Coordinates of C-alpha atoms (C1' of nucleotides) in Angstrom, one line a residue:
Chain Y
M1 CA 93.9 126.8 95.1
S2 CA 91.3 124.1 95.5
T3 CA 89.7 123.5 98.9
I4 CA 86.6 121.7 99.9
Q5 CA 84.6 123.2 102.7
V6 CA 83.6 120.0 104.5
I7 CA 87.2 118.8 104.5
D8 CA 88.6 122.1 105.8
R9 CA 86.0 121.9 108.6
S10 CA 86.8 118.3 109.3
V11 CA 90.4 119.2 109.7
S12 CA 89.6 122.1 112.0
L13 CA 87.6 119.7 114.2
L14 CA 90.3 117.1 114.3
D15 CA 92.9 119.8 115.1
A16 CA 90.6 121.2 117.8
I17 CA 90.2 117.7 119.4
S18 CA 94.0 117.2 119.2
Q19 CA 94.4 120.4 121.2
Y20 CA 93.0 118.8 124.3
E21 CA 94.5 116.1 126.5
A22 CA 91.1 114.7 127.5
P23 CA 88.0 114.0 125.4
V24 CA 86.1 117.2 124.5
S25 CA 82.4 118.1 124.3
L26 CA 80.6 119.2 121.2
K27 CA 80.0 122.6 122.8
I28 CA 83.7 123.3 123.1
L29 CA 84.5 122.0 119.7
S30 CA 81.9 124.1 118.0
A31 CA 83.1 127.1 119.9
D32 CA 86.7 126.5 119.0
T33 CA 86.0 126.0 115.3
A34 CA 83.3 128.7 115.0
L35 CA 81.1 126.1 113.5
H36 CA 77.4 125.9 114.2
P37 CA 76.8 123.1 116.8
S38 CA 74.5 121.2 114.4
T39 CA 77.1 121.4 111.7
A40 CA 79.9 120.3 113.9
F41 CA 77.7 117.5 115.2
R42 CA 76.9 116.3 111.7
I43 CA 80.6 116.4 110.6
L44 CA 81.8 114.7 113.7
G45 CA 79.2 112.0 113.1
A46 CA 80.6 111.4 109.6
L47 CA 84.1 111.4 111.0
M48 CA 83.1 108.8 113.6
E49 CA 81.7 106.5 110.8
A50 CA 85.1 106.9 109.2
G51 CA 86.9 106.0 112.4
F52 CA 88.8 109.3 112.6
V53 CA 86.9 110.2 115.8
E54 CA 85.5 108.3 118.7
K55 CA 83.1 109.1 121.5
D56 CA 83.7 108.1 125.1
S57 CA 81.0 106.9 127.3
A58 CA 80.2 110.5 128.4
G59 CA 79.7 111.5 124.7
H60 CA 82.9 113.4 124.5
Y61 CA 85.0 113.3 121.3
M62 CA 88.5 112.0 120.9
L63 CA 90.6 111.0 117.9
G64 CA 90.0 107.6 116.5
K65 CA 92.3 104.6 115.9
K66 CA 91.8 104.8 112.2
L67 CA 94.4 107.6 112.3
V68 CA 96.9 105.3 113.8
R69 CA 96.3 102.7 111.2
L70 CA 96.7 105.2 108.3
A71 CA 99.7 106.9 109.9
S72 CA 101.5 103.6 110.0
K73 CA 101.3 103.5 106.3
V74 CA 102.7 107.0 105.7
R75 CA 105.7 106.7 103.5
R76 CA 108.6 108.3 105.1
G77 CA 110.8 109.7 102.3
V78 CA 112.5 107.1 100.1
D79 CA 112.0 104.4 102.6
L80 CA 114.2 106.6 104.8
R81 CA 112.9 104.9 107.9
E82 CA 113.6 101.5 106.6
Q83 CA 117.1 102.5 105.5
A84 CA 117.8 104.2 108.8
L85 CA 116.5 101.8 111.4
D86 CA 119.4 99.4 111.8
V87 CA 122.0 102.2 111.7
M88 CA 120.0 104.0 114.4
E89 CA 120.0 100.8 116.4
A90 CA 123.7 100.4 116.1
L91 CA 124.3 104.0 117.2
R92 CA 122.0 103.5 120.1
D93 CA 124.0 100.4 121.1
A94 CA 127.3 102.1 120.7
I95 CA 126.4 105.1 123.0
G96 CA 123.5 103.8 125.0
E97 CA 121.2 106.8 124.5
T98 CA 118.1 107.6 122.5
V99 CA 118.5 108.1 118.8
N100 CA 116.0 110.2 116.8
L101 CA 115.2 110.5 113.1
T102 CA 113.4 113.8 112.1
V103 CA 112.2 115.5 109.0
R104 CA 111.3 119.2 108.6
E105 CA 107.7 120.3 108.0
G106 CA 107.4 124.1 107.7
D107 CA 108.9 125.8 110.7
E108 CA 109.1 122.6 112.7
V109 CA 110.9 119.3 112.9
I110 CA 108.8 116.2 113.3
Y111 CA 110.0 113.0 114.8
I112 CA 109.4 110.0 112.5
E113 CA 111.4 107.3 114.2
R114 CA 113.2 106.8 117.5
V115 CA 115.1 103.9 119.1
T116 CA 115.6 103.9 122.8
P117 CA 118.3 102.4 125.0
N118 CA 117.4 100.0 127.8
R119 CA 118.2 102.3 130.7
M120 CA 116.3 103.7 133.5
M121 CA 116.9 107.4 132.8
R122 CA 116.6 108.4 129.2
V123 CA 115.3 111.0 126.9
E124 CA 112.2 110.1 125.0
Q125 CA 110.5 111.9 122.1
V126 CA 107.1 110.7 121.0
I127 CA 107.0 109.7 117.4
G128 CA 104.9 112.3 115.6
S129 CA 105.7 115.1 118.0
R130 CA 107.2 118.4 116.8
A131 CA 109.7 121.0 117.9
P132 CA 110.6 124.4 116.4
L133 CA 113.7 124.5 114.3
H134 CA 115.7 127.0 116.4
V135 CA 115.6 124.8 119.6
T136 CA 116.9 121.6 118.1
A137 CA 120.3 120.5 116.9
V138 CA 118.9 119.2 113.6
G139 CA 116.6 122.2 113.2
K140 CA 119.6 124.6 113.3
L141 CA 121.3 122.7 110.6
M142 CA 118.2 122.8 108.5
L143 CA 117.9 126.5 109.0
A144 CA 121.5 126.8 107.8
E145 CA 120.5 125.0 104.6
L146 CA 117.5 127.2 104.1
G147 CA 119.6 130.4 104.1
D148 CA 119.7 133.7 105.9
D149 CA 116.5 135.1 104.2
F150 CA 114.5 132.2 105.5
I151 CA 116.0 132.5 108.9
H152 CA 115.0 136.2 109.0
A153 CA 111.5 135.4 107.9
Y154 CA 111.4 132.5 110.4
A155 CA 112.5 134.8 113.2
G156 CA 109.7 137.2 112.3
R157 CA 107.0 134.6 112.1
T158 CA 107.9 132.7 115.2
G159 CA 109.4 135.3 117.5
L160 CA 112.1 132.7 118.4
K161 CA 110.2 131.7 121.5
A162 CA 112.5 130.6 124.3
Y163 CA 111.8 127.2 125.9
T164 CA 114.5 127.3 128.5
V165 CA 117.0 129.9 129.7
H166 CA 119.5 128.4 127.2
T167 CA 117.3 128.9 124.1
V168 CA 118.9 131.2 121.5
S169 CA 116.2 133.6 121.1
T170 CA 117.6 136.6 119.3
E171 CA 118.1 136.7 115.5
P172 CA 121.8 137.8 115.5
D173 CA 122.7 135.1 118.0
L174 CA 120.8 132.5 116.0
L175 CA 122.4 133.6 112.7
N176 CA 125.9 133.3 114.2
L177 CA 125.2 129.9 115.7
V178 CA 123.6 128.6 112.6
H179 CA 126.6 129.7 110.5
Q180 CA 128.9 128.0 112.9
V181 CA 127.0 124.7 113.0
Q182 CA 126.9 124.7 109.2
A183 CA 130.6 125.1 109.0
Q184 CA 131.3 122.3 111.4
G185 CA 128.7 120.0 109.9
F186 CA 127.0 119.0 113.1
A187 CA 125.1 120.8 115.8
Y188 CA 124.6 120.6 119.6
D189 CA 121.5 121.3 121.4
N190 CA 122.6 122.5 124.9
E191 CA 119.4 122.3 126.9
E192 CA 117.8 124.7 124.5
A193 CA 114.5 122.7 124.1
E194 CA 114.4 121.2 127.5
E195 CA 116.3 121.8 130.7
G196 CA 118.8 119.0 131.3
V197 CA 118.6 117.5 127.8
G198 CA 121.5 117.7 125.4
C199 CA 121.6 116.6 121.8
I200 CA 124.0 116.1 118.9
G201 CA 122.5 116.3 115.4
V202 CA 123.6 115.8 111.8
L203 CA 121.8 116.0 108.5
I204 CA 120.9 113.2 106.1
Y205 CA 121.0 113.8 102.3
D206 CA 119.5 111.9 99.3
N207 CA 121.1 111.1 96.0
S208 CA 120.6 114.7 94.7
K209 CA 122.2 116.3 97.7
N210 CA 118.9 117.5 99.2
V211 CA 118.4 117.4 102.9
V212 CA 115.8 114.7 103.5
A213 CA 116.1 114.2 107.3
G214 CA 118.1 114.7 110.4
L215 CA 119.6 112.2 112.8
S216 CA 120.2 113.1 116.4
I217 CA 120.9 111.6 119.8
S218 CA 119.3 112.9 123.0
A219 CA 120.8 112.4 126.4
P220 CA 120.9 113.9 129.9
I221 CA 123.3 116.7 129.4
E222 CA 125.8 115.5 132.0
R223 CA 126.2 112.1 130.2
R224 CA 126.8 113.5 126.8
K225 CA 130.3 112.8 125.4
E226 CA 132.4 114.8 123.0
E227 CA 133.5 111.7 121.2
W228 CA 129.9 110.8 120.3
V229 CA 130.0 113.5 117.6
K230 CA 132.0 111.3 115.2
L231 CA 129.8 108.4 115.9
V232 CA 126.7 110.4 115.1
R233 CA 128.3 111.8 112.0
A234 CA 129.4 108.4 110.8
A235 CA 125.8 107.1 111.3
G236 CA 124.4 110.0 109.4
N237 CA 126.8 109.5 106.5
K238 CA 126.0 105.9 106.4
I239 CA 122.3 106.6 106.0
S240 CA 123.0 109.3 103.4
E241 CA 125.1 106.8 101.4
R242 CA 122.3 104.3 101.4
L243 CA 120.0 106.9 100.0
G244 CA 122.5 107.4 97.2
A245 CA 124.2 110.5 98.3
Chain K
M1 CA 73.1 107.0 110.5
S2 CA 74.7 110.2 109.4
T3 CA 77.3 110.2 106.7
I4 CA 78.7 112.9 104.5
Q5 CA 79.5 112.1 100.9
V6 CA 82.8 114.0 100.6
I7 CA 84.1 112.5 103.8
D8 CA 83.2 109.0 102.8
R9 CA 85.0 109.6 99.5
S10 CA 88.0 111.1 101.2
V11 CA 88.3 108.0 103.4
S12 CA 88.0 105.8 100.4
L13 CA 90.8 107.6 98.7
L14 CA 93.0 107.5 101.8
D15 CA 92.3 103.8 102.1
A16 CA 93.1 103.3 98.5
I17 CA 96.4 105.0 98.8
S18 CA 97.2 103.0 101.9
Q19 CA 96.7 99.9 99.9
Y20 CA 99.8 100.5 97.9
E21 CA 103.4 100.3 98.9
A22 CA 104.5 103.0 96.5
P23 CA 102.9 106.3 95.6
V24 CA 99.9 105.9 93.3
S25 CA 98.6 107.7 90.3
L26 CA 95.3 109.6 90.0
K27 CA 94.2 107.1 87.4
I28 CA 94.5 104.1 89.7
L29 CA 93.0 105.9 92.6
S30 CA 89.9 107.0 90.7
A31 CA 89.6 103.5 89.3
D32 CA 89.9 101.9 92.7
T33 CA 87.4 104.2 94.3
A34 CA 85.0 104.4 91.3
L35 CA 85.2 108.1 91.5
H36 CA 85.2 110.4 88.5
P37 CA 88.8 111.4 87.9
S38 CA 88.0 115.1 88.2
T39 CA 86.2 114.4 91.5
A40 CA 89.1 112.4 92.8
F41 CA 91.5 115.1 91.7
R42 CA 89.5 117.8 93.5
I43 CA 89.2 115.8 96.7
L44 CA 92.9 114.8 96.7
G45 CA 93.7 118.5 96.2
A46 CA 91.8 119.4 99.3
L47 CA 93.3 116.5 101.3
M48 CA 96.7 117.8 100.2
E49 CA 95.9 121.3 101.6
A50 CA 95.0 119.5 104.8
G51 CA 98.3 117.6 104.9
F52 CA 96.6 114.2 104.8
V53 CA 98.0 113.5 101.4
E54 CA 101.3 114.4 99.6
K55 CA 102.4 114.2 96.0
D56 CA 105.9 113.0 95.1
S57 CA 107.9 114.6 92.3
A58 CA 106.2 112.4 89.7
G59 CA 102.8 113.6 90.8
H60 CA 101.9 110.4 92.5
Y61 CA 99.9 110.4 95.7
M62 CA 101.0 109.2 99.1
L63 CA 99.7 109.6 102.7
G64 CA 100.8 112.8 104.4
K65 CA 102.6 113.5 107.6
K66 CA 99.7 115.2 109.2
L67 CA 98.3 111.8 109.8
V68 CA 101.3 110.9 111.9
R69 CA 100.9 114.1 113.9
L70 CA 97.3 113.4 114.6
A71 CA 97.8 109.8 115.3
S72 CA 100.4 110.7 118.0
K73 CA 97.5 112.4 119.8
V74 CA 95.1 109.5 119.7
R75 CA 94.2 108.6 123.2
R76 CA 94.7 105.0 123.8
G77 CA 92.1 103.9 126.4
V78 CA 92.5 105.3 129.9
D79 CA 96.0 106.2 129.2
L80 CA 96.5 102.5 128.8
R81 CA 99.7 103.0 127.0
E82 CA 101.2 105.3 129.7
Q83 CA 100.3 102.8 132.4
A84 CA 101.6 99.8 130.4
L85 CA 104.9 101.0 129.1
D86 CA 107.2 100.4 132.0
V87 CA 105.6 97.0 132.8
M88 CA 106.1 96.1 129.2
E89 CA 109.7 97.2 129.4
A90 CA 110.3 95.1 132.5
L91 CA 108.8 92.1 130.8
R92 CA 111.0 92.6 127.8
D93 CA 114.0 92.8 130.0
A94 CA 113.1 89.7 131.9
I95 CA 112.6 87.5 128.8
G96 CA 114.5 89.4 126.1
E97 CA 111.8 89.2 123.5
T98 CA 109.3 91.6 121.8
V99 CA 106.3 92.7 123.9
N100 CA 103.1 94.0 122.3
L101 CA 100.1 95.9 123.5
T102 CA 96.9 95.5 121.4
V103 CA 93.3 96.5 121.4
R104 CA 90.4 95.1 119.5
E105 CA 88.7 96.9 116.7
G106 CA 86.0 95.0 115.0
D107 CA 87.2 91.6 113.8
E108 CA 90.8 92.6 114.3
V109 CA 93.5 93.3 116.8
I110 CA 95.5 96.5 116.4
Y111 CA 99.0 97.0 117.8
I112 CA 99.2 100.2 119.8
E113 CA 102.5 99.8 121.5
R114 CA 105.5 97.6 121.3
V115 CA 108.9 97.3 123.1
T116 CA 111.7 95.5 121.5
P117 CA 114.7 93.7 122.9
N118 CA 118.2 94.5 121.8
R119 CA 118.8 91.3 119.8
M120 CA 119.7 90.5 116.3
M121 CA 116.8 88.2 115.6
R122 CA 113.5 89.3 117.0
V123 CA 109.8 89.5 116.0
E124 CA 108.6 92.9 115.2
Q125 CA 105.0 94.1 114.7
V126 CA 104.6 97.6 113.3
I127 CA 102.5 99.9 115.6
G128 CA 99.2 100.5 113.9
S129 CA 99.2 97.2 112.0
R130 CA 96.4 94.7 112.4
A131 CA 95.8 91.0 112.6
P132 CA 92.6 88.9 112.6
L133 CA 91.4 87.7 115.9
H134 CA 91.6 84.0 115.2
V135 CA 95.3 83.9 114.4
T136 CA 96.6 85.8 117.5
A137 CA 96.9 84.7 121.1
V138 CA 95.2 87.8 122.4
G139 CA 92.6 87.7 119.7
K140 CA 91.5 84.2 120.8
L141 CA 91.1 85.4 124.3
M142 CA 89.0 88.3 123.1
L143 CA 86.9 86.0 121.0
A144 CA 86.2 84.0 124.2
E145 CA 85.0 87.1 125.9
L146 CA 82.7 87.9 123.0
G147 CA 80.9 84.6 123.3
D148 CA 80.0 81.7 121.0
D149 CA 77.4 83.7 119.0
F150 CA 80.0 86.3 118.1
I151 CA 82.5 83.6 117.1
H152 CA 79.9 81.9 114.9
A153 CA 79.1 85.2 113.2
Y154 CA 82.8 86.0 113.0
A155 CA 83.6 82.7 111.4
G156 CA 80.9 83.4 108.8
R157 CA 82.0 86.9 108.0
T158 CA 85.7 86.2 107.8
G159 CA 85.9 82.6 106.6
L160 CA 88.7 82.0 109.2
K161 CA 91.3 82.5 106.6
A162 CA 94.5 80.5 107.2
Y163 CA 97.8 82.4 107.3
T164 CA 100.0 79.4 107.8
V165 CA 99.5 75.6 108.0
H166 CA 99.1 76.0 111.7
T167 CA 96.2 78.4 111.6
V168 CA 93.0 77.0 113.2
S169 CA 90.6 77.6 110.3
T170 CA 87.5 75.5 111.1
E171 CA 84.8 76.8 113.4
P172 CA 84.5 73.7 115.7
D173 CA 88.3 73.7 116.2
L174 CA 88.3 77.4 116.9
L175 CA 85.5 77.0 119.4
N176 CA 87.3 74.3 121.3
L177 CA 90.5 76.2 121.4
V178 CA 88.8 79.4 122.4
H179 CA 87.1 77.7 125.3
Q180 CA 90.3 76.1 126.4
V181 CA 92.3 79.4 126.4
Q182 CA 89.5 81.1 128.3
A183 CA 89.6 78.4 131.0
Q184 CA 93.4 78.7 131.4
G185 CA 93.4 82.5 131.3
F186 CA 96.1 82.8 128.7
A187 CA 96.7 81.8 125.1
Y188 CA 99.5 80.6 122.8
D189 CA 99.9 81.4 119.2
N190 CA 101.7 78.5 117.7
E191 CA 102.9 79.9 114.4
E192 CA 99.3 80.5 113.4
A193 CA 99.8 84.0 112.1
E194 CA 103.3 83.6 110.8
E195 CA 105.6 80.6 110.2
G196 CA 108.2 80.4 113.0
V197 CA 106.7 82.9 115.3
G198 CA 105.2 82.0 118.7
C199 CA 103.3 84.2 121.1
I200 CA 101.9 84.1 124.6
G201 CA 99.0 86.5 125.3
V202 CA 96.8 87.6 128.2
L203 CA 94.0 90.1 128.6
I204 CA 94.0 93.4 130.4
Y205 CA 90.9 94.6 132.3
D206 CA 89.8 98.0 133.5
N207 CA 88.1 99.0 136.7
S208 CA 84.7 97.6 135.6
K209 CA 86.1 94.2 134.5
N210 CA 85.8 95.1 130.8
V211 CA 88.5 93.9 128.5
V212 CA 90.4 96.9 127.4
A213 CA 93.5 95.5 125.7
G214 CA 95.8 92.5 125.3
L215 CA 99.4 92.0 126.2
S216 CA 101.6 89.5 124.4
I217 CA 105.1 88.5 123.7
S218 CA 106.3 87.3 120.3
A219 CA 109.4 85.2 119.8
P220 CA 110.9 82.8 117.4
I221 CA 109.0 79.6 118.3
E222 CA 112.1 77.7 119.3
R223 CA 113.1 80.2 121.9
R224 CA 109.8 80.4 123.6
K225 CA 109.8 79.1 127.2
E226 CA 106.9 77.6 129.1
E227 CA 108.0 79.5 132.2
W228 CA 107.3 82.8 130.5
V229 CA 103.6 82.2 130.8
K230 CA 103.6 83.3 134.5
L231 CA 105.7 86.3 133.7
V232 CA 103.3 87.5 131.0
R233 CA 100.3 86.8 133.3
A234 CA 101.9 88.8 136.1
A235 CA 102.6 91.7 133.8
G236 CA 99.1 91.7 132.5
N237 CA 97.7 91.6 136.0
K238 CA 99.9 94.5 137.0
I239 CA 98.6 96.6 134.2
S240 CA 95.0 95.6 135.0
E241 CA 95.5 96.6 138.6
R242 CA 96.8 100.0 137.6
L243 CA 93.7 100.5 135.6
G244 CA 91.7 99.8 138.7
A245 CA 90.7 96.2 138.1
Chain T
dA1 C1' 112.3 116.1 66.6
dA2 C1' 107.3 115.4 65.8
dT3 C1' 103.3 112.9 66.5
dC4 C1' 100.2 110.6 69.2
dA5 C1' 98.0 108.5 73.2
dA6 C1' 97.2 108.6 77.8
dT7 C1' 97.0 110.9 82.0
dG8 C1' 96.4 115.0 84.6
dT9 C1' 93.9 119.6 85.2
dT10 C1' 90.5 123.3 84.6
dT11 C1' 86.0 125.0 83.6
dC12 C1' 81.3 125.5 84.3
dA13 C1' 76.2 124.7 84.2
dT14 C1' 73.5 121.9 87.2
dA15 C1' 71.3 119.7 91.1
dA16 C1' 72.5 117.3 94.7
dT17 C1' 74.5 118.1 98.9
dG18 C1' 75.6 120.1 103.1
dT19 C1' 73.9 124.0 105.8
dG20 C1' 72.1 126.2 110.1
dA21 C1' 67.9 128.1 112.4
dA22 C1' 64.5 126.2 115.0
dA23 C1' 62.3 122.5 117.4
dT24 C1' 62.9 118.4 120.2
dT25 C1' 65.1 115.3 123.2
dT26 C1' 68.4 114.1 126.6
dA27 C1' 71.4 114.7 130.6
dG28 C1' 73.1 117.0 134.7
dG29 C1' 72.6 119.8 138.5
dT30 C1' 69.9 121.7 142.6
Chain U
dA1 C1' 60.7 117.0 140.2
dC2 C1' 62.1 120.8 138.3
dC3 C1' 65.0 123.6 135.5
dT4 C1' 68.9 124.7 132.5
dA5 C1' 72.2 123.7 129.2
dA6 C1' 73.8 120.7 126.0
dA7 C1' 73.1 117.3 122.4
dT8 C1' 70.4 115.7 118.6
dT9 C1' 66.9 115.8 114.8
dT10 C1' 64.3 118.1 111.3
dC11 C1' 63.7 120.5 107.2
dA12 C1' 63.4 124.4 103.7
dC13 C1' 66.9 126.5 101.2
dA14 C1' 71.0 127.9 98.5
dT15 C1' 75.6 127.0 98.7
dT16 C1' 78.6 123.5 97.6
dA17 C1' 80.3 119.7 95.4
dT18 C1' 79.6 117.4 91.2
dG19 C1' 81.1 115.3 86.6
dA20 C1' 81.0 115.9 81.5
dA21 C1' 83.6 118.1 78.5
dA22 C1' 87.3 121.0 77.0
dC23 C1' 92.1 121.7 77.6
dA24 C1' 97.0 120.9 79.0
dT25 C1' 100.7 118.2 80.0
dT26 C1' 103.5 114.3 80.0
dG27 C1' 106.1 110.6 78.1
dA28 C1' 106.3 107.0 74.7
dT29 C1' 107.2 105.7 69.9
dT30 C1' 108.7 106.3 65.3

DNA sequence: AATCAATGTTTCATAATGTGAAATTTAGGT
DNA sequence: ACCTAAATTTCACATTATGAAACATTGATT
């Protein structure tokens, strides 16, 4: 298991910076990462040269624009994003709500694309943001695919933290729900991640029947319609087909 | 001028990967970066642990999702993006074309936010992508702010590469144009970056009158209307005001 | 199926590189 | 103007990354 000290430390520093909303001082960063101040300073200097980190006028550190540039070049699956975009837009136009494309990374779902409707009140997930599997519609479907053993381990690792009063936060309840959503082929999120927000999610498969992503819509719960389920499923299927499923 | 060898090399590798559309082999990466294969291999291994790089099934390297996650945490100015978003959306709704928010980095403009209309044919800039200053509306305004000396140096450095037949690619022409756009307070891009695409750009200022960003609309050239200029200017002013200008 | 060539991976002795304690400078607060 | 805390620089040292060479794997060709 190869690892390079400076790179590990660089990542710790970047993670530490990303923890804070506002630019952070060297003092805090070296404390958070348990690095000697002069070491942290030196590495941060190199990361600045690289554009990964910037300093504001007060000398506090923040993440640099180079990250945005590189991130825009991240390949998302088999050009998943490219294949999905117009289907997502059509779905958005059909129902008038936000449509999200997500992939799993570890115990979380990460948002890789999103198309928004042109409405005043709408649900918005930032691209690149994450959410635990058990509080999202797509996440529950992914848990189902991963099997009961994984779910058990996942429950142990994460403690099934509740985000709202609706979050399913006991292992038996989660297991039941997960089996149910797998059987029906789609999942709801009934204000489990955020109060007032409801989702409908389906999975997207590639040519060898692997789950590669999830497609979901997010809307204020009172606007969500039963009949959207078939639209979301159709959109998901269309993307899967394009990927050769 | 502090720099750390491994970090420099890591960045070279990431840049090299980002150069390619498809996943790349170790051979190519070590050749492109002039690194010994075993060294490149070791560094790429560490970058994989960090999530900055991933390997596809064929063992080829591509950029990792961690970059997307970190990039989503990059602070964009004084919450420039947050302040600008709804103004951008209002502008999009008023004119029905794509609206872009950009900042300068070196000799380039980088797109940090974009809102798109709901139309079949539209101009789309990827967030995080870049363009040289002299071929964009906003870039020309920024050149004006930077002064004639900078423009001269810029012209020497970059050679004013032409992207279309309309690109202004001689220094005297650029100087004239730049002075003109500064005087009028806004700039056009008349198919200078891409055939068929026209833009209107204005600058955004912060509380101390510094240029912090640019706002622009992009549309198929034949749809672009003279009367949009005042709308774009009004939107830019509104954002500047919010930043305390 | 067997051979070969080319690419990918591991090992390891070496020295170059990054380290961190201490010294120095800078910035902020009273 | 002083003092304190944080930021930055310096430098002797040894830990760390290095790259040549050995080895393994892949996949192409006959």
